[in-house]
Short mmCIF file of C-alpha atoms and ligand atoms in Angstrom, two decimals:
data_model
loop_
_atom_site.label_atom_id
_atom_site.label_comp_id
_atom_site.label_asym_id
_atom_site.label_seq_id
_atom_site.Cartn_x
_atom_site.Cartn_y
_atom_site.Cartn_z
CA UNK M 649 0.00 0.00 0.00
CA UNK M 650 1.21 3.93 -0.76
CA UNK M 651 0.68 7.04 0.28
CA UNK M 652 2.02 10.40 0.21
CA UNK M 653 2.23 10.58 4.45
CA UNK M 654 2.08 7.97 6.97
CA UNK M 655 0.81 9.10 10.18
CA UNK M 656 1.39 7.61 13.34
CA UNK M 657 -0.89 8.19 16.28
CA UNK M 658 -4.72 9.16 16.01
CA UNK M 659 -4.08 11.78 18.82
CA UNK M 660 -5.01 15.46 18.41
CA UNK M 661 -1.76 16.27 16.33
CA UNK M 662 -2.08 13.24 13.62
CA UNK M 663 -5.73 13.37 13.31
CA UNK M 664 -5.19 17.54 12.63
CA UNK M 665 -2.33 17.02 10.45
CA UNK M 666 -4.62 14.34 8.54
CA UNK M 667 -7.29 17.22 8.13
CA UNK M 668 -4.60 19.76 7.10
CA UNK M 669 -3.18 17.82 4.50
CA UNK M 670 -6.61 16.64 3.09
CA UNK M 671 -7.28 20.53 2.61
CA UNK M 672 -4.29 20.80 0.46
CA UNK M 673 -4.71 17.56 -1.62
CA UNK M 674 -2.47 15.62 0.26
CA UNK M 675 -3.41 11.86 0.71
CA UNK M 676 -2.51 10.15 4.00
CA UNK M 677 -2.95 7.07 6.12
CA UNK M 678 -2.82 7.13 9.86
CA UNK M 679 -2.35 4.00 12.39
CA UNK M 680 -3.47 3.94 15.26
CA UNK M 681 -2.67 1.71 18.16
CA UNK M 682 -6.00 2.14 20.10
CA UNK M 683 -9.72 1.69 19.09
CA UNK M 684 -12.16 4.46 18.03
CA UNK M 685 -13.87 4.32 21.22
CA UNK M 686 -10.51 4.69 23.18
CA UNK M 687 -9.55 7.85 21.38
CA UNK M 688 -12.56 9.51 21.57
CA UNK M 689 -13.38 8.90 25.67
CA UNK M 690 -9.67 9.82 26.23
CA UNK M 691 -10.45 12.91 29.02
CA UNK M 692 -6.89 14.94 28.94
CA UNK M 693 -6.54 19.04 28.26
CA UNK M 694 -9.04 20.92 28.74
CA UNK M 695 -7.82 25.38 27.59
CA UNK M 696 -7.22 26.08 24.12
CA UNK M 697 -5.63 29.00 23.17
CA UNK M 698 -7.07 31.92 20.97
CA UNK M 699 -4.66 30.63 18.20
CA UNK M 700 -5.57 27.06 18.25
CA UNK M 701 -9.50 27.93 17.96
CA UNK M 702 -8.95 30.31 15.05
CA UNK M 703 -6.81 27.03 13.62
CA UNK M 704 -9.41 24.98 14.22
CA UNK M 705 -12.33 26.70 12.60
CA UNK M 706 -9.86 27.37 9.72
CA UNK M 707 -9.71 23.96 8.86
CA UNK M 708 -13.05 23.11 8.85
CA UNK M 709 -13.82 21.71 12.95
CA UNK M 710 -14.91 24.72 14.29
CA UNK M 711 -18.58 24.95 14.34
CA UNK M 712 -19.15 22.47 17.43
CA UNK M 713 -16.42 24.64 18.81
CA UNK M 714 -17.97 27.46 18.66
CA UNK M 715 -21.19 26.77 19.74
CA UNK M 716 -20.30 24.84 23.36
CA UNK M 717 -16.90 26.31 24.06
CA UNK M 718 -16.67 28.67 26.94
CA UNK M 719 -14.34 32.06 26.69
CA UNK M 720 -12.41 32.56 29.88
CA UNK M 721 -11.05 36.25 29.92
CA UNK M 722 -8.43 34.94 32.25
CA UNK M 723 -7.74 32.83 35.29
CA UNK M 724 -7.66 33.30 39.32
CA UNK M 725 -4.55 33.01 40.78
CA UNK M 726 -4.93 32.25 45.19
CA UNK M 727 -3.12 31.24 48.13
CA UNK M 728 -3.96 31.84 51.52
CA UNK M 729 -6.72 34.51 52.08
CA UNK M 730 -6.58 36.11 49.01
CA UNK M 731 -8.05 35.50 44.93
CA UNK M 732 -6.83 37.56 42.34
CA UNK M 733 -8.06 37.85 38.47
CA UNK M 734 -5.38 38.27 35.97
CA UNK M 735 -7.95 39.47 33.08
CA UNK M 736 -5.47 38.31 30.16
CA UNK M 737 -7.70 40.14 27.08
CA UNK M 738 -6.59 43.60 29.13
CA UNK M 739 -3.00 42.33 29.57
CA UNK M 740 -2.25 40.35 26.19
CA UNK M 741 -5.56 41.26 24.15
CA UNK M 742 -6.12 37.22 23.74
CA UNK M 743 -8.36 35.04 25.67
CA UNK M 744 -8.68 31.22 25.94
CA UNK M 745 -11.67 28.59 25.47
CA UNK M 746 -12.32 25.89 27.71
CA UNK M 747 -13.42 23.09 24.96
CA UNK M 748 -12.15 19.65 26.63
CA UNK M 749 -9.76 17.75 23.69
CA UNK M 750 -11.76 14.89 24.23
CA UNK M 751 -14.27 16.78 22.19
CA UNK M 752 -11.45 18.28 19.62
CA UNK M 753 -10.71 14.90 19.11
CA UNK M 754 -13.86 13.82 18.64
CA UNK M 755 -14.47 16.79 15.86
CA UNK M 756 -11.46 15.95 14.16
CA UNK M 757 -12.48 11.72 13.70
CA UNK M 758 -15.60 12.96 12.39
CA UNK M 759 -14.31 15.07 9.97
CA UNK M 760 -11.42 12.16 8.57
CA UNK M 761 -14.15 9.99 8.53
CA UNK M 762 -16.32 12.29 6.07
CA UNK M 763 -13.21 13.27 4.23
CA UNK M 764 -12.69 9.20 3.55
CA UNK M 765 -9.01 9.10 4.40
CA UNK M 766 -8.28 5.54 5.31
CA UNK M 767 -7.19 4.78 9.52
CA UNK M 768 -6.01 1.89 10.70
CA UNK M 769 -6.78 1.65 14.51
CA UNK M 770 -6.34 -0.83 16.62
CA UNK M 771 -2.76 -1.62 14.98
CA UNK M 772 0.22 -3.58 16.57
CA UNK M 773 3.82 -4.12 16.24
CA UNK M 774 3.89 -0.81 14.41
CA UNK M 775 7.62 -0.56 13.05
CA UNK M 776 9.26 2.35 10.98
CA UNK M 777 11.77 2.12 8.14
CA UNK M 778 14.36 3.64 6.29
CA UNK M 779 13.57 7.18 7.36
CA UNK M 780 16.87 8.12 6.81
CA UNK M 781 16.13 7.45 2.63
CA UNK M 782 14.57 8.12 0.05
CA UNK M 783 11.73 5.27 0.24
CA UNK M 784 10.35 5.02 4.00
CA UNK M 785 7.91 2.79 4.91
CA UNK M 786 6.06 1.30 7.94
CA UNK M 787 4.98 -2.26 8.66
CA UNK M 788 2.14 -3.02 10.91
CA UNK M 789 -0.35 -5.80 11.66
CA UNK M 790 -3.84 -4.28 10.90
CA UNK M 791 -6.96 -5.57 13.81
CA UNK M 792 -8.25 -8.53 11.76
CA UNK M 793 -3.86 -9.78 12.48
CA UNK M 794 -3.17 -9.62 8.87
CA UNK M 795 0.51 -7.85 8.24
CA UNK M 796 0.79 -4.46 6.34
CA UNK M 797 3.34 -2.34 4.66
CA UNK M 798 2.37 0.86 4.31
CA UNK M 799 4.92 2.71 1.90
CA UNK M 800 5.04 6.75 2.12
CA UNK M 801 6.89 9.91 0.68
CA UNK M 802 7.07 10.66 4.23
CA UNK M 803 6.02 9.93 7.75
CA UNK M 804 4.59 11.73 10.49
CA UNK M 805 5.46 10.78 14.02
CA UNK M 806 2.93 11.44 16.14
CA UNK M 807 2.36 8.60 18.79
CA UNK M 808 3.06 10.73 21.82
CA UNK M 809 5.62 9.99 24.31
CA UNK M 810 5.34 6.12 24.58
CA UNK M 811 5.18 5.75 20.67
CA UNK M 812 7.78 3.96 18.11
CA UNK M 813 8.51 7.40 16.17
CA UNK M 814 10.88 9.01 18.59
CA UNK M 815 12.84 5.72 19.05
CA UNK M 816 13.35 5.48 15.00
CA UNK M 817 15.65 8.50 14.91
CA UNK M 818 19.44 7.94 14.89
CA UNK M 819 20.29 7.42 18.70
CA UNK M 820 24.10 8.96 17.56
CA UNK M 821 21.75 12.62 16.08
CA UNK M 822 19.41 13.09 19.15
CA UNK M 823 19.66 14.90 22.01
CA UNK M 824 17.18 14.85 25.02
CA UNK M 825 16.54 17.16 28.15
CA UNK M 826 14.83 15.72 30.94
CA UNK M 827 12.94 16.99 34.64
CA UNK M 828 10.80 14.87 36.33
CA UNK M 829 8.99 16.49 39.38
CA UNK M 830 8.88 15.40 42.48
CA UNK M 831 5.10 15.03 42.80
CA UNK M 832 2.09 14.12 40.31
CA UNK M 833 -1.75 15.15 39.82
CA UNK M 834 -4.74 13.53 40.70
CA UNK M 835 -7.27 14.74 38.36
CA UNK M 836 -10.56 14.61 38.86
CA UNK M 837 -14.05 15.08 37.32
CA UNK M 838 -17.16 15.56 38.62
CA UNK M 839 -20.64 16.22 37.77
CA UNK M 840 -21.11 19.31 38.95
CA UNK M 841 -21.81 22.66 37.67
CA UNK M 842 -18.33 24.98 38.16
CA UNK M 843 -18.09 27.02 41.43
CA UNK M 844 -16.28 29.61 39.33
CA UNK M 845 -16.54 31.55 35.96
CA UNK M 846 -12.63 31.28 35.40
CA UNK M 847 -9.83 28.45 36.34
CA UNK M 848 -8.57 29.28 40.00
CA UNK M 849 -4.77 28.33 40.47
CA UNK M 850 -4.31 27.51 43.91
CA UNK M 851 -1.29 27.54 45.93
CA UNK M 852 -1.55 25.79 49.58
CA UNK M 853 0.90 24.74 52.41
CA UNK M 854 -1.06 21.15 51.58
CA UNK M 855 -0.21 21.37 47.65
CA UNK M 856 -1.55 22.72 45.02
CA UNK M 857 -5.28 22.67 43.60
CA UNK M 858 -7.19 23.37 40.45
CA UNK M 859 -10.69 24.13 39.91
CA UNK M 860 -11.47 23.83 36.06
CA UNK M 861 -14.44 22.65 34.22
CA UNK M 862 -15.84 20.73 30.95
CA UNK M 863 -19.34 22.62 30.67
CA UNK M 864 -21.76 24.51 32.61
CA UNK M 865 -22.44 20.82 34.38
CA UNK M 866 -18.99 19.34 34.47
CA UNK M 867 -16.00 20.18 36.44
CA UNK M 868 -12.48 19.13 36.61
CA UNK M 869 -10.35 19.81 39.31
CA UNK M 870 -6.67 18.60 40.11
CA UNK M 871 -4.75 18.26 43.58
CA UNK M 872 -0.93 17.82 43.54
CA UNK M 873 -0.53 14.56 45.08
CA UNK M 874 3.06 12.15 45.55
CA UNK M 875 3.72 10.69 42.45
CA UNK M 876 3.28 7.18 43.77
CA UNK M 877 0.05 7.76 45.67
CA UNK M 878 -2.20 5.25 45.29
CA UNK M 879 -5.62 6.16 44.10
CA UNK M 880 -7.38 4.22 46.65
CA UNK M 881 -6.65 6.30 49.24
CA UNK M 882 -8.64 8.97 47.48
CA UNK M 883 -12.30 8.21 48.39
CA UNK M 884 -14.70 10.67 47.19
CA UNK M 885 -15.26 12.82 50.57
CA UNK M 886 -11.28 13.09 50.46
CA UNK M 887 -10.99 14.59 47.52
CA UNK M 888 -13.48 16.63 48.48
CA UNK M 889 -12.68 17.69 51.85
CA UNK M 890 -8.75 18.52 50.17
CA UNK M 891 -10.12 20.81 47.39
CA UNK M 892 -12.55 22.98 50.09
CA UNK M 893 -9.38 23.26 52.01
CA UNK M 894 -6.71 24.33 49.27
CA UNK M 895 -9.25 26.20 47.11
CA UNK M 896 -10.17 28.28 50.21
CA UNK M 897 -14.26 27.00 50.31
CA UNK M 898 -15.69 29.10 53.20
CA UNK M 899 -13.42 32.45 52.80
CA UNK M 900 -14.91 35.11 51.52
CA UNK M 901 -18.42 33.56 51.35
CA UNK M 902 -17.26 31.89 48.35
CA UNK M 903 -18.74 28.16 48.04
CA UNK M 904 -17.56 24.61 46.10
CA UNK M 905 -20.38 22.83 45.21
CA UNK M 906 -19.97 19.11 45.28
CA UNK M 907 -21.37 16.37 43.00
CA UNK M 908 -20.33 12.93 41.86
CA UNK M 909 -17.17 11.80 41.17
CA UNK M 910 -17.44 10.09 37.34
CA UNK M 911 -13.21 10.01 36.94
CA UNK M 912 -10.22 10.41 38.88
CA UNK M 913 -6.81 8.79 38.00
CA UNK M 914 -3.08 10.16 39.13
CA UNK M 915 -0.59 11.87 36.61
CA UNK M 916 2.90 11.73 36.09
CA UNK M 917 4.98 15.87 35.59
CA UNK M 918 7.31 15.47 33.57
CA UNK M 919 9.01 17.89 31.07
CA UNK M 920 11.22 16.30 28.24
CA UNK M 921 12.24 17.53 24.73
CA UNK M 922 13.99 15.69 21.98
CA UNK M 923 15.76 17.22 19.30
CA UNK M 924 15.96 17.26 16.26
CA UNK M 925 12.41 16.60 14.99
CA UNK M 926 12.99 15.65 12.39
CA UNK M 927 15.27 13.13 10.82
CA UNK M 928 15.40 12.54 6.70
CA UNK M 929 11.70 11.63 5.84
CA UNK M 930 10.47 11.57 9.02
CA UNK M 931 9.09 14.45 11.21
CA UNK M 932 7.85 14.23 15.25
CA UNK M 933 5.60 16.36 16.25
CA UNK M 934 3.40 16.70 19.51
CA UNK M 935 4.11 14.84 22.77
CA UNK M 936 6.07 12.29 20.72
CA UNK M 937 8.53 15.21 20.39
CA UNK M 938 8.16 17.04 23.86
CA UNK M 939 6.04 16.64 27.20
CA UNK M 940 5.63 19.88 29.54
CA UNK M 941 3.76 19.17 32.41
CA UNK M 942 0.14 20.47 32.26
CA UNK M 943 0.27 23.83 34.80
CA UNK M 944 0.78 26.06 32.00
CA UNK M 945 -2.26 24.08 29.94
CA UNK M 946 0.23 24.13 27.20
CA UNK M 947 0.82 20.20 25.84
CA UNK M 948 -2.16 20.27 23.56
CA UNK M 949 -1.33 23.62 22.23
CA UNK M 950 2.29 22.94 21.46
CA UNK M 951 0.74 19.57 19.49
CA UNK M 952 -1.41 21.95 17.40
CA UNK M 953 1.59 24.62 16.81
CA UNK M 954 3.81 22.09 15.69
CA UNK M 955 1.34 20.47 13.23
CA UNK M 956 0.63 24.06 12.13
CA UNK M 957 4.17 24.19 10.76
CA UNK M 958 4.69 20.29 10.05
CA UNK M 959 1.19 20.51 7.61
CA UNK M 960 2.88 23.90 5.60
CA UNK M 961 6.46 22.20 5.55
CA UNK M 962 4.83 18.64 3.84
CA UNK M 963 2.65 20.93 1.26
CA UNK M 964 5.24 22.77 0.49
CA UNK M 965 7.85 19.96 0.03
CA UNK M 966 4.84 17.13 -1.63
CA UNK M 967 2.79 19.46 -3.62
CA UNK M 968 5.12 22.54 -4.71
CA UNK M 969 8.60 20.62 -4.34
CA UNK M 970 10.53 22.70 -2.20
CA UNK M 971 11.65 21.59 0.53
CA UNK M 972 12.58 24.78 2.22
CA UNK M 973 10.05 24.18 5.05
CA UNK M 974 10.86 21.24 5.66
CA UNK M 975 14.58 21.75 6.50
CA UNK M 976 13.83 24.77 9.10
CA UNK M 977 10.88 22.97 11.11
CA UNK M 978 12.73 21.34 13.48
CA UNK M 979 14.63 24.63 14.58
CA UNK M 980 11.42 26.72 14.02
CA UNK M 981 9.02 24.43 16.15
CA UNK M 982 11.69 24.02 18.97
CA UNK M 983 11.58 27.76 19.48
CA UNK M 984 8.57 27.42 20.55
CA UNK M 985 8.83 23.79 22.77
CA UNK M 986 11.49 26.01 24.20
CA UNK M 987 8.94 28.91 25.21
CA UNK M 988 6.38 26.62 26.32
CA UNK M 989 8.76 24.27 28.11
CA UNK M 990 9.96 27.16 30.08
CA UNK M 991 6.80 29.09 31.12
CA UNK M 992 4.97 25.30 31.97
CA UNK M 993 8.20 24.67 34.07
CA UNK M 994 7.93 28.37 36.19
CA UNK M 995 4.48 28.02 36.65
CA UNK M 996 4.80 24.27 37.96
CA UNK M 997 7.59 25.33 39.79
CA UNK M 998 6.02 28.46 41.25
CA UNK M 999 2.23 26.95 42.44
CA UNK M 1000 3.12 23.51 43.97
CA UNK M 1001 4.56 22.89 47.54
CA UNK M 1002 7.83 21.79 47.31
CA UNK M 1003 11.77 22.20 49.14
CA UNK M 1004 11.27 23.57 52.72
CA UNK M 1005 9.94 26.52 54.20
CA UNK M 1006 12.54 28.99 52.19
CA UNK M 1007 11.10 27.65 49.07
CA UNK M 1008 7.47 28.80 50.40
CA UNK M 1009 8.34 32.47 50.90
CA UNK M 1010 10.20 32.46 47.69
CA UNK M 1011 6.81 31.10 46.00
CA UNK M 1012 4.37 33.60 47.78
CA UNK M 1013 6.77 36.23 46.74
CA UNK M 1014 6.62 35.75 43.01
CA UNK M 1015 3.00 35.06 43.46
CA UNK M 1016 2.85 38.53 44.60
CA UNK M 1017 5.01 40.14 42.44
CA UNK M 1018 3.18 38.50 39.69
CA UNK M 1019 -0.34 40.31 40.62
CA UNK M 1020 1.23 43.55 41.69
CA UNK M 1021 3.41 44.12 38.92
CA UNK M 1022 1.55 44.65 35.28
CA UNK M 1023 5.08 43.87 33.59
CA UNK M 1024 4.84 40.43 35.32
CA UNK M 1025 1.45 39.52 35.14
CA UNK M 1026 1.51 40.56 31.26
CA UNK M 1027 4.27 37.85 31.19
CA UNK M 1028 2.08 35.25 32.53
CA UNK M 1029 -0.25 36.38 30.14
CA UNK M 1030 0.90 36.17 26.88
CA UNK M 1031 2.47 33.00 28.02
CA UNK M 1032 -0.72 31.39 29.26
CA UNK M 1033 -2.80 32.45 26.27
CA UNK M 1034 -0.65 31.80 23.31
CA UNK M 1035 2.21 32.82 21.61
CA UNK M 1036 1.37 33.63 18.00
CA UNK M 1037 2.08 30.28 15.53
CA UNK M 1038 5.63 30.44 14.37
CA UNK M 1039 6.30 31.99 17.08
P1 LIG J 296 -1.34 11.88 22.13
O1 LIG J 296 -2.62 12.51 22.45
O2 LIG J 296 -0.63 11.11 23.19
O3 LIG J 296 -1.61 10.92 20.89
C1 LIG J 296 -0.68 9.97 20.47
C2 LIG J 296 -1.43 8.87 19.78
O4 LIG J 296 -0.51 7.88 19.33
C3 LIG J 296 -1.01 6.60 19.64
N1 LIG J 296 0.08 5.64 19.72
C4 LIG J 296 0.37 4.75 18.74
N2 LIG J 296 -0.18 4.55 17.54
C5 LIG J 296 0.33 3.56 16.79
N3 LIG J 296 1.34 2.75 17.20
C6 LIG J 296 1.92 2.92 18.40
N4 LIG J 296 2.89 2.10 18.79
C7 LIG J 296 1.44 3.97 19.23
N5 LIG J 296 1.77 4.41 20.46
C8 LIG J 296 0.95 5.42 20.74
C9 LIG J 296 -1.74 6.80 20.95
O5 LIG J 296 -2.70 5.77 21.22
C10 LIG J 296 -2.39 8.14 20.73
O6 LIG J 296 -3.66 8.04 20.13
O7 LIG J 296 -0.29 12.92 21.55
P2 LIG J 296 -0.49 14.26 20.66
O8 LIG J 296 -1.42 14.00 19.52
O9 LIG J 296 0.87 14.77 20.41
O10 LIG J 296 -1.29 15.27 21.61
C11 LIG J 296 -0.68 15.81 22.74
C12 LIG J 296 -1.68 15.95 23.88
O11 LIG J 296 -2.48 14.79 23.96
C13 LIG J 296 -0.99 16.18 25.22
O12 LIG J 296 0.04 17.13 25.11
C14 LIG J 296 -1.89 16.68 26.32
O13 LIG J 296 -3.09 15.97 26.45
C15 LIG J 296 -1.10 16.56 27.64
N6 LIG J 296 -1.97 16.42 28.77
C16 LIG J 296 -2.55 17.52 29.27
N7 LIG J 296 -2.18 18.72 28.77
C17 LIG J 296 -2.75 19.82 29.24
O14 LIG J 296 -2.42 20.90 28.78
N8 LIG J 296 -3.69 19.75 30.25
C18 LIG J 296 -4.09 18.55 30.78
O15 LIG J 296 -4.93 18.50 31.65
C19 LIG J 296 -3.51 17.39 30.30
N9 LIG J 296 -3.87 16.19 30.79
C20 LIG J 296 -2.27 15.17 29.32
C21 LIG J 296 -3.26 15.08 30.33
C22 LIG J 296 -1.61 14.01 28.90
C23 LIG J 296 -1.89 12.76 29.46
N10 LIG J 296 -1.12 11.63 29.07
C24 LIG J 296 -0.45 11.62 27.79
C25 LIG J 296 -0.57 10.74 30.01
C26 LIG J 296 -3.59 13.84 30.86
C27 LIG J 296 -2.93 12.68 30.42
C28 LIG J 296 -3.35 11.35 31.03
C1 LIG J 297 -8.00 21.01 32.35
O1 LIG J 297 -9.12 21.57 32.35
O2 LIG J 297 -7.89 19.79 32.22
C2 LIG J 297 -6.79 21.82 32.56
C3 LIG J 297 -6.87 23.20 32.54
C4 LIG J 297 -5.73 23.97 32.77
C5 LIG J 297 -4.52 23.34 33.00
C6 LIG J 297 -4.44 21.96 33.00
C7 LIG J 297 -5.58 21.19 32.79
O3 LIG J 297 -3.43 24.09 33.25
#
């Protein structure tokens, strides 16, 4: 079997570079390891930023988009006693929506499926070759077990961090960077209409908290937690007796309304970037490239900014033949990982409890700073809601 581009992963950034390509006339196959049903009832990121949503309804998913996302002018930052609103269209003249990527995902199958570009999912022992030449190609065994080559002018690596893509480029040519943090999140989600109109940002001598939200009757919320803490110990009147505490229920007659709990599972921090992304025919892009962890809301943005690039650099390279694009992607997209890696890694660093009681001060300080000073909470802001693409 050909095809112009092979894409691995059925994740927000293959499924977008699928629709991208389509738009331009460019054929491509994507393989999935997971079913359908698996990718769609994924729950992960939750903010997009202004530049993602005009990408979006660019390419055709927007109209769902735009009729149940929610516009948050900005977010709350707290700690102790006092809630402050960083209002980011004043600061940065952006705002974000809150449009789960469940849902993006969901908008994005849909429209492959109408466009009748061919998806393997539910594939195995998914192998890549030659990507170094001039004739790549990827083997797989498809879900009825029968084996496939699947031959391409190139291929797009975008099976997240776990995924065969990264591990095909030259050990002797890459370079990694690696943090792990020294705690996780539990996230949860609740049916429950929000106790807030904006995402509150909690710092607390217990750890940190989130209170975010799906729709006007769905809420997510996240407590920093160890990173091997085991679930279990989480009952439901835990989880919520922790977020009154850290999210300050009670203080200024401000309330958390509880519901039930439909989803909670713990999550690794981690930040991690791989470079190059690209090696001969073969281009990462997404989480397979980079992981930030999720403070900054920035993972599912950086997916979409790199794709933004990765989708010009193939058209130009496939359909006009120069290949121009192509060579400066890897450079242009990590100026951006860079960006993103950084500002995920302050806030992180800034909002959850962690070192000793020196470390505290030094956190409540440059919470401070960051209200009382526009400079610094314009920072945050143009940060949080989106550098421009190409940045
Ligand atoms: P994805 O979404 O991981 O998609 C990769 C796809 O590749 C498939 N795959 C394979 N396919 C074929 N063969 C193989 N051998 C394969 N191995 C893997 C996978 O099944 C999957 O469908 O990467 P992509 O497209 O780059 O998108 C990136 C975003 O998903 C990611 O950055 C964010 O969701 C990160 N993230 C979060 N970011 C936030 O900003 N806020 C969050 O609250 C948030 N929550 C999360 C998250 C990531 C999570 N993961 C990856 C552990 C919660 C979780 C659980
Ligand atoms: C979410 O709603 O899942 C979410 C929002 C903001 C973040 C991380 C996760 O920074």
């Amino acid at each position: 079997m050909r095809t112009q581009v092979a894409i691995i992963g059925a994740g927000p950034a293959g499924l977008l570079l699928s629709q991208m390509l389509g738009l331009e006339g460019i054929e491509s196959v994507l393989i999935e390891r997971q079913s359908p049903e698996y990718v769609r009832s994924r729950i992960r990121a939750g903010i997009l930023e202004a530049s993602t949503v005009e990408l979006l309804k660019q390419v055709g998913v927007g109209e769902r988009l735009a009729a149940e996302s929610m516009e948050h002018r900005g977010i709350y930052l707290q700690w102790p006693g006092e809630r402050h609103h960083l209002d980011f269209v004043k600061l940065a003249g952006r705002s974000v929506s809150v449009y789960g990527q469940t849902e993006v995902t969901k908008d994005l199958m849909l429209a492959r499926e109408r466009a009748g570009q061919q998806t393997y999912y539910e594939a195995t022992d998914v192998e890549l070759h030659d990507v170094g030449g001039d004739s790549p190609y990827v083997t797989f065994v498809d879900a009825s077990g029968q084996p496939q080559r699947l031959d391409a002018d190139a291929i797009a690596g975008c099976d997240g961090f776990h995924g065969p893509s990264r591990k095909a480029m030259p050990e002797a040519e890459q370079r990694t960077w690696e943090k792990e943090y020294p705690f996780a999140w539990l996230g949860v989600l609740a049916d429950v209409a929000p106790s807030t109109d904006e995402l509150i940002y909690a710092w607390h001598p217990d750890g940190f908290a989130m209170h975010s939200m799906r729709s006007s009757h769905v809420s997510r919320f996240y407590l920093q937690v160890r990173p091997d803490e085991d679930i279990n110990a989480w009952s439901d009147d835990r989880i919520w007796a922790a977020l009154t505490t850290r999210l300050g229920a009670g203080q200024h007659g401000w309330k958390l309304e509880t519901g039930v709990v439909t989803e909670k599972s713990v999550l690794p921090m981690r930040s991690f970037v791989t470079t190059p992304m690209r090696h001969g025919r073969l281009f990462l892009a997404g989480d397979a490239a980079h992981i930030v962890p999720p403070t900054g809301a920035k993972g599912l943005n950086l997916a979409v900014a790199d794709v933004a690039l990765l989708a010009r650099a193939l058209t130009t390279w496939l359909r006009d033949g120069s290949e121009k694009l192509a060579e400066t992607y890897s450079d242009t997209a990590l100026r951006r990982v860079w960006r993103c890696t950084h500002f995920s890694w302050w806030m992180t660093t800034m909002l959850h409890r962690h070192g000793d009681d020196f470390d505290a001060q030094l956190q409540l300080s440059q919470l401070q700073r960051t209200i009382a000073s526009e400079a610094a909470s314009t920072e945050l802001a143009e940060n949080y809601a989106g550098l421009p693409i190409g940045y």
